[in-house]
Coordinates of C-alpha atoms and ligand atoms in Angstrom, one line a residue:
M277 CA 58.9 25.7 117.2
P278 CA 55.8 23.5 117.2
I279 CA 53.5 25.9 115.8
E280 CA 55.7 27.1 113.1
N281 CA 56.2 23.4 112.1
N282 CA 52.7 22.8 111.8
K283 CA 52.5 25.9 109.7
L284 CA 55.2 24.4 107.4
K285 CA 53.6 21.3 107.4
M286 CA 50.2 22.6 105.7
K287 CA 52.4 24.5 103.1
L288 CA 51.9 23.0 100.0
D289 CA 54.7 22.6 97.5
R290 CA 54.2 23.6 94.0
K291 CA 56.5 21.3 92.9
D292 CA 54.9 18.3 94.7
I293 CA 51.6 19.6 92.7
L294 CA 53.2 19.9 89.5
K295 CA 54.4 16.2 89.8
A296 CA 51.1 14.8 90.7
L297 CA 49.6 16.8 87.7
E298 CA 51.7 14.7 85.7
T299 CA 50.2 11.6 86.3
I300 CA 46.9 13.2 84.1
T301 CA 46.2 13.2 80.5
I302 CA 43.6 15.0 78.7
A303 CA 41.5 13.1 76.6
G304 CA 42.6 13.2 73.0
E305 CA 46.2 14.8 74.0
G306 CA 49.0 12.4 73.8
K307 CA 51.3 14.3 76.8
N308 CA 50.4 14.4 80.3
M309 CA 48.9 18.0 81.0
V310 CA 52.0 19.6 82.7
E311 CA 54.0 18.7 79.2
S312 CA 51.1 19.5 77.0
G313 CA 51.3 22.9 78.3
A314 CA 47.6 22.9 79.6
I315 CA 48.8 23.9 83.0
A316 CA 49.6 27.4 82.5
N317 CA 50.4 27.9 86.1
V318 CA 50.4 26.8 89.8
I319 CA 50.4 29.0 92.4
T320 CA 50.6 28.0 96.2
F321 CA 49.4 30.2 99.2
G322 CA 49.6 27.8 102.9
D323 CA 47.0 24.9 101.8
E324 CA 45.6 26.7 99.1
V325 CA 46.1 26.0 95.5
V326 CA 45.4 27.7 92.2
V327 CA 45.8 26.3 88.9
D328 CA 45.5 27.9 85.9
L329 CA 44.2 25.3 83.2
V330 CA 44.1 26.0 79.3
L331 CA 42.2 23.7 77.4
H332 CA 42.5 23.5 73.4
T333 CA 38.8 22.0 73.1
P334 CA 35.6 23.2 73.6
A335 CA 34.3 20.0 74.6
M336 CA 32.6 20.7 77.9
H337 CA 32.9 16.9 79.1
I338 CA 36.7 17.1 78.9
K339 CA 36.8 20.3 80.9
K340 CA 35.0 18.7 83.6
R341 CA 36.6 15.5 83.5
A342 CA 40.2 17.4 83.6
E343 CA 39.0 19.6 86.7
D344 CA 37.6 16.5 88.5
D345 CA 41.3 14.7 87.6
I346 CA 43.0 17.7 89.0
R347 CA 41.0 18.0 92.2
K348 CA 41.3 14.0 92.9
T349 CA 44.9 13.9 92.1
I350 CA 45.9 16.8 94.4
L351 CA 43.8 15.5 97.3
E352 CA 45.3 11.8 96.8
L353 CA 48.9 12.6 95.9
V354 CA 49.4 15.8 97.7
S355 CA 47.4 16.7 100.5
P356 CA 43.8 15.5 101.3
D357 CA 43.4 19.2 103.0
A358 CA 44.2 21.1 100.0
K359 CA 41.9 23.6 99.0
I360 CA 41.8 23.8 95.2
K361 CA 40.7 26.4 93.0
I362 CA 40.8 26.0 89.0
N363 CA 40.5 28.7 86.5
S364 CA 39.9 27.2 83.2
K365 CA 40.3 28.8 79.9
V366 CA 39.5 27.3 76.6
E367 CA 41.7 28.4 73.7
V368 CA 40.7 27.1 70.4
P369 CA 42.6 27.9 67.3
D370 CA 40.3 29.2 64.8
K371 CA 41.4 27.2 62.3
P372 CA 43.4 24.2 63.6
E373 CA 46.2 22.6 61.6
I374 CA 44.5 19.3 60.2
K375 CA 46.5 16.5 59.4
G376 CA 45.4 12.8 57.9
K377 CA 45.7 11.5 54.4
S378 CA 42.7 10.2 52.2
I379 CA 41.9 10.6 48.6
P380 CA 44.3 13.0 47.2
G381 CA 43.5 16.6 48.1
I382 CA 40.9 15.7 50.5
K383 CA 42.1 15.9 54.1
N384 CA 39.1 14.7 56.1
I385 CA 36.1 12.4 55.0
I386 CA 33.2 12.6 57.7
G387 CA 30.3 10.5 57.4
V388 CA 26.7 11.9 59.0
A389 CA 24.7 9.3 59.9
S390 CA 21.8 8.0 62.3
G391 CA 20.1 4.9 62.8
K392 CA 16.7 6.4 62.4
G393 CA 15.5 8.3 59.3
G394 CA 14.1 11.8 59.4
V395 CA 16.1 12.8 62.6
G396 CA 17.8 15.8 60.7
K397 CA 21.2 14.2 59.3
S398 CA 20.8 16.5 56.2
T399 CA 19.6 19.3 57.8
V400 CA 22.9 18.9 60.3
T401 CA 25.3 18.3 57.2
A402 CA 23.9 21.5 55.4
N403 CA 24.6 23.8 58.6
L404 CA 27.8 22.0 59.3
A405 CA 28.9 22.5 56.0
V406 CA 28.3 26.5 55.6
S407 CA 29.4 26.8 59.6
L408 CA 32.8 25.2 58.3
A409 CA 33.2 27.4 55.4
K410 CA 32.4 30.3 57.5
M411 CA 35.2 29.5 59.7
G412 CA 37.3 29.3 56.7
F413 CA 37.7 25.7 55.7
S414 CA 37.2 24.3 51.9
V415 CA 34.1 22.1 52.1
G416 CA 32.4 19.6 50.1
I417 CA 29.1 17.8 50.5
L418 CA 28.6 14.1 49.0
D419 CA 24.9 13.6 49.0
A420 CA 25.0 9.8 49.3
D421 CA 21.7 9.4 50.0
I422 CA 20.2 7.5 47.1
Y423 CA 16.7 7.0 48.7
G424 CA 16.0 10.7 49.1
P425 CA 19.1 13.0 48.3
S426 CA 18.2 16.7 50.2
M427 CA 21.4 18.9 49.3
P428 CA 19.9 20.3 46.0
I429 CA 16.8 21.6 47.7
M430 CA 18.7 22.5 50.6
F431 CA 21.5 24.7 48.8
D432 CA 18.8 26.0 46.2
V433 CA 20.4 24.2 43.5
E434 CA 17.6 22.0 42.4
N435 CA 17.9 22.9 38.8
E436 CA 21.6 23.1 38.1
K437 CA 23.7 20.3 36.9
P438 CA 27.4 19.4 37.1
V439 CA 29.2 20.3 34.3
S440 CA 32.3 18.4 32.6
V441 CA 35.7 19.6 33.1
T442 CA 38.7 18.5 31.8
V443 CA 42.0 17.5 34.3
D444 CA 45.2 16.2 33.4
G445 CA 43.5 14.8 30.4
K446 CA 40.8 13.2 31.9
S447 CA 37.1 14.5 32.0
K448 CA 35.7 14.7 35.3
M449 CA 32.4 16.5 36.9
K450 CA 32.6 19.9 38.5
P451 CA 30.7 19.5 41.6
V452 CA 28.0 22.4 41.9
E453 CA 28.7 25.2 44.4
S454 CA 26.6 27.1 46.7
Y455 CA 27.4 29.4 49.6
E456 CA 31.1 28.3 49.2
V457 CA 30.2 24.7 49.3
K458 CA 30.8 22.3 46.8
I459 CA 28.0 19.9 46.2
L460 CA 27.6 16.4 44.3
S461 CA 24.3 15.2 44.6
I462 CA 22.6 11.9 43.1
G463 CA 19.5 14.6 42.9
F464 CA 21.5 16.1 39.9
F465 CA 21.0 13.4 37.9
T466 CA 17.7 12.0 38.3
A467 CA 14.2 13.2 38.9
P468 CA 12.8 12.4 42.1
S469 CA 10.4 9.8 40.8
Q470 CA 13.6 7.8 39.3
A471 CA 15.2 7.6 42.7
V472 CA 14.4 3.8 43.0
I473 CA 16.6 3.1 39.9
W474 CA 19.7 3.7 41.9
R475 CA 19.3 1.1 44.2
G476 CA 22.1 -1.5 44.6
P477 CA 25.1 -1.8 42.1
M478 CA 24.2 1.1 40.3
A479 CA 24.0 3.5 43.3
S480 CA 27.2 2.1 44.2
K481 CA 28.8 3.0 40.6
A482 CA 27.4 6.4 40.8
L483 CA 28.8 6.8 44.4
N484 CA 32.1 6.0 43.0
Q485 CA 31.9 8.2 40.0
M486 CA 30.9 11.0 42.1
I487 CA 34.2 10.6 44.3
F488 CA 36.5 9.7 42.2
D489 CA 35.5 11.0 38.7
A490 CA 35.0 14.3 40.1
D491 CA 36.9 17.5 40.4
W492 CA 36.7 18.1 44.1
G493 CA 39.9 20.3 44.3
E494 CA 41.5 20.8 47.9
L495 CA 39.1 20.1 50.4
D496 CA 39.7 20.2 54.2
F497 CA 36.5 18.6 54.6
M498 CA 34.2 16.3 52.7
L499 CA 31.0 15.6 54.4
V500 CA 28.9 12.6 53.2
D501 CA 25.1 12.7 53.9
L502 CA 24.2 9.2 54.4
P503 CA 21.0 7.3 54.0
P504 CA 19.2 6.4 57.0
G505 CA 19.7 3.0 58.6
T506 CA 22.8 0.5 58.6
G507 CA 22.3 -1.2 55.0
D508 CA 24.3 -2.1 51.8
I509 CA 24.8 1.8 50.8
H510 CA 26.9 2.2 54.2
L511 CA 29.1 -0.5 53.5
S512 CA 29.4 0.6 50.0
I513 CA 30.8 3.9 51.2
V514 CA 33.0 2.5 53.7
Q515 CA 34.6 0.2 51.0
S516 CA 35.0 3.1 48.9
L517 CA 35.9 5.9 51.0
P518 CA 38.7 6.4 53.7
I519 CA 36.4 7.7 56.2
T520 CA 38.2 10.0 59.0
G521 CA 35.4 9.4 61.1
V522 CA 31.4 9.6 61.3
V523 CA 29.0 12.0 63.4
I524 CA 26.0 10.4 64.8
V525 CA 22.8 12.4 64.6
S526 CA 19.9 11.5 66.8
T527 CA 16.6 12.9 68.7
P528 CA 16.4 12.5 72.4
Q529 CA 13.7 9.8 71.7
A530 CA 13.8 6.5 72.8
V531 CA 13.1 4.7 69.2
A532 CA 15.7 7.1 67.7
L533 CA 18.5 6.6 70.5
A534 CA 17.8 2.7 70.0
D535 CA 18.5 3.2 66.2
A536 CA 21.5 5.5 67.0
K537 CA 23.3 3.0 69.1
K538 CA 22.8 0.6 66.5
G539 CA 24.6 2.9 63.9
V540 CA 27.3 3.6 66.8
S541 CA 27.9 0.0 67.0
M542 CA 27.7 -0.9 63.3
F543 CA 30.8 1.4 63.0
M544 CA 32.8 0.9 65.8
S545 CA 32.3 -2.8 65.1
E546 CA 35.8 -4.8 64.5
A547 CA 34.9 -5.6 60.6
I548 CA 34.2 -1.6 60.1
N549 CA 36.0 0.2 62.5
V550 CA 35.5 3.7 61.5
P551 CA 35.8 6.1 64.3
V552 CA 32.9 7.8 65.8
L553 CA 33.5 11.3 66.2
G554 CA 30.7 12.2 68.3
I555 CA 26.9 12.4 68.8
I556 CA 24.6 15.4 67.8
E557 CA 21.5 15.7 69.5
N558 CA 18.8 17.2 67.2
M559 CA 15.6 18.2 68.1
A560 CA 16.9 18.6 71.4
Y561 CA 13.9 20.8 72.8
F562 CA 11.5 23.1 70.8
T563 CA 11.9 27.0 71.5
P564 CA 10.2 29.7 69.9
E565 CA 12.1 32.1 68.4
E566 CA 10.9 35.2 69.8
L567 CA 11.3 33.7 73.3
P568 CA 14.6 31.4 73.3
E569 CA 14.5 31.1 77.0
N570 CA 11.6 28.8 76.9
K571 CA 12.5 25.4 76.6
Y572 CA 10.1 22.4 75.8
Y573 CA 11.6 18.9 75.7
I574 CA 8.9 17.3 73.7
F575 CA 10.8 14.5 72.6
G576 CA 12.4 13.9 75.9
K577 CA 15.4 15.4 77.6
E578 CA 19.1 14.9 77.3
G579 CA 18.6 11.6 75.8
A580 CA 21.5 11.6 73.2
R581 CA 23.8 13.3 75.4
N582 CA 23.1 10.3 78.2
L583 CA 23.8 8.0 75.3
S584 CA 27.1 9.4 74.4
E585 CA 28.3 9.0 77.7
D586 CA 27.2 5.5 78.0
L587 CA 29.0 4.6 74.9
G588 CA 31.9 6.6 76.0
V589 CA 31.9 8.8 72.6
P590 CA 32.0 12.6 72.8
F591 CA 28.8 14.7 72.7
L592 CA 29.3 17.1 70.2
G593 CA 26.1 19.5 70.9
E594 CA 22.3 20.2 71.0
V595 CA 20.3 21.7 68.0
P596 CA 17.1 23.0 69.2
I597 CA 13.7 22.7 67.1
V598 CA 13.2 26.0 65.3
Q599 CA 10.7 26.8 62.8
S600 CA 13.5 29.0 61.1
I601 CA 15.6 25.4 60.4
R602 CA 12.9 23.8 58.8
E603 CA 11.9 27.0 56.7
A604 CA 15.6 27.4 55.6
G605 CA 15.9 23.8 54.7
D606 CA 13.0 24.4 52.3
Y607 CA 13.8 27.9 51.4
G608 CA 17.6 26.5 50.2
R609 CA 19.6 28.9 52.5
P610 CA 20.9 26.9 55.5
A611 CA 19.6 28.6 58.8
A612 CA 23.5 28.6 60.3
M613 CA 23.9 31.3 57.7
Q614 CA 21.7 33.9 59.3
T615 CA 24.3 36.2 60.8
G616 CA 23.4 37.0 64.7
S617 CA 21.1 34.3 65.0
I618 CA 20.9 31.7 67.8
I619 CA 21.2 29.0 65.2
E620 CA 24.3 30.4 64.1
T621 CA 25.6 30.2 67.4
V622 CA 24.5 26.9 68.0
F623 CA 25.9 25.3 64.8
E624 CA 29.2 27.4 65.5
E625 CA 29.9 25.4 68.6
I626 CA 28.8 22.1 67.1
T627 CA 31.3 22.8 64.2
K628 CA 34.2 23.7 66.4
N629 CA 33.6 20.5 68.5
V630 CA 33.5 18.3 65.4
V631 CA 36.9 20.1 64.1
Q632 CA 38.6 19.3 67.7
E633 CA 37.5 15.7 67.6
T634 CA 38.6 15.6 64.1
V635 CA 42.2 17.0 65.2
N636 CA 42.1 14.6 68.2
R637 CA 41.3 11.5 66.3
N638 CA 44.1 12.7 63.7
E639 CA 46.7 13.2 66.4
S640 CA 45.6 9.9 68.0
L641 CA 44.9 7.2 65.2
P642 CA 46.3 6.4 61.9
A643 CA 44.4 7.7 58.9
T644 CA 41.3 5.4 58.1
E645 CA 41.9 3.3 54.8
A646 CA 39.0 2.4 53.2
V647 CA 37.5 -1.0 54.5
K648 CA 37.5 -4.2 52.5
I649 CA 34.6 -6.4 53.8
T650 CA 35.2 -9.8 52.6
T651 CA 31.5 -10.8 53.1
M652 CA 28.3 -9.0 52.9
A653 CA 27.5 -9.4 56.4
G654 CA 30.6 -7.8 57.7
C655 CA 31.4 -10.8 59.6
S656 CA 35.1 -11.0 58.5
A657 CA 36.6 -7.8 57.0
V658 CA 40.7 -7.0 56.5
K659 CA 41.9 -3.6 55.4
K660 CA 43.2 -2.9 52.3
Ligands
LIG2190 N1 16.3 21.3 64.4 C1 15.1 21.4 63.4 N2 14.3 22.4 63.6 C2 13.0 22.2 62.8 N3 13.0 21.4 61.8 C3 14.0 20.4 61.7 C4 15.3 20.5 62.6 N4 16.0 19.6 62.0 C5 15.5 19.0 61.2 N5 14.4 19.5 60.7 C6 13.1 19.5 59.5 O1 12.6 17.9 59.8 C7 12.8 17.1 58.5 C8 13.7 16.0 58.1 O2 15.1 16.7 58.3 P1 16.2 16.0 57.5 O3 15.6 15.7 56.0 O4 17.3 16.9 57.9 O5 16.3 14.4 57.8 P2 17.4 13.4 57.7 O6 17.6 12.6 58.8 O7 17.9 13.7 56.6 O8 15.9 12.5 56.9 P3 16.1 11.0 56.1 O9 16.4 10.0 56.9 O10 14.9 11.1 55.2 O11 17.3 11.5 55.1 C9 13.3 18.7 57.5 O12 11.8 18.9 57.1 C10 13.8 19.3 58.4 O13 13.6 20.8 57.7
LIG2191 MG1 18.4 12.9 54.7

């Protein structure tokens, strides 16, 4: 009967849909979305199809891309008349298994960089660290900003000094611990007025000691707060440390974005080749804490988000300008520690994205080795 046949023609077949979805791979996952378990269910009713999608990343751009790909693929490969509904769910394990080799005992070394100074690298480092610690990770911070170390103040340990301990017959310095974060900073060894003596080779030597002659113990994450710019100290760090990846901090302002772009290019250059895990937009907008729905985009809107799209690197999230972030930094208790605050939630989201991008990176790339740069210009470099 012709009417029946027409009806039959319009009936979508679940198997055809699954076959079509096998052509899609979600960013950061090695297998196609059916094999990886991202397609929890497919149900068809005539020309309607409902796809249940389970993502293992909270990154919004990955969710959007997966949904767009599903729609496009079904319309192209199965039926241009299909009516598609997608139910997406995000399931991120609280503490994902972290792989990746680096220096013994330290699983992931993450550099926090920016091109421009004063955009909030140290603030972001401190808040990421406490947020990671709250999620149950063991965390250390290496404050590598020889020009202006901030961690002792931000963690209220300005007057402390690392003590010496003996490990396997060797004398090592024990990082200072505050809010469950282990910290070593050049600031522990010098008064602020003496910072200048750390420039050049002495700074590299001091950094090496803080990395290798220290008793860091087991760490899931070591965050390295880098000085601003793309200078010698950055080269020195990538030559000393097998960095898992870097996170770039930028404000939405054009001058900061231009410098952030330089930073991304430097890390991604063939000579350095350190993965960029993503970009964090700091000072994204001003919000009075008592009126959090009021947002004032004083440095421009979504500049860092757009930059991450242009450069094809993940966008990890945005941090508003909030007075309590600045106060908490000066007071020595990172704002993300404040239970129930907006800033706690903001950093939880960003931290989850950083963890997820680290997991993705470790699944898709071999461990980064320390880079051996044969010329200071970094024009010709080989891996150790
Ligand atoms: N989201 C924010 N809201 C309010 N104040 C902020 C925010 N982020 C950073 N600040 C403040 O801005 C100033 C600069 O931040 P921070 O020291 O973290 O920047 P930086 O990039 O590490 O600077 P440098 O390049 O000098 O190392 C600090 O006083 C800090 O408290
Ligand atoms: Mg800083």
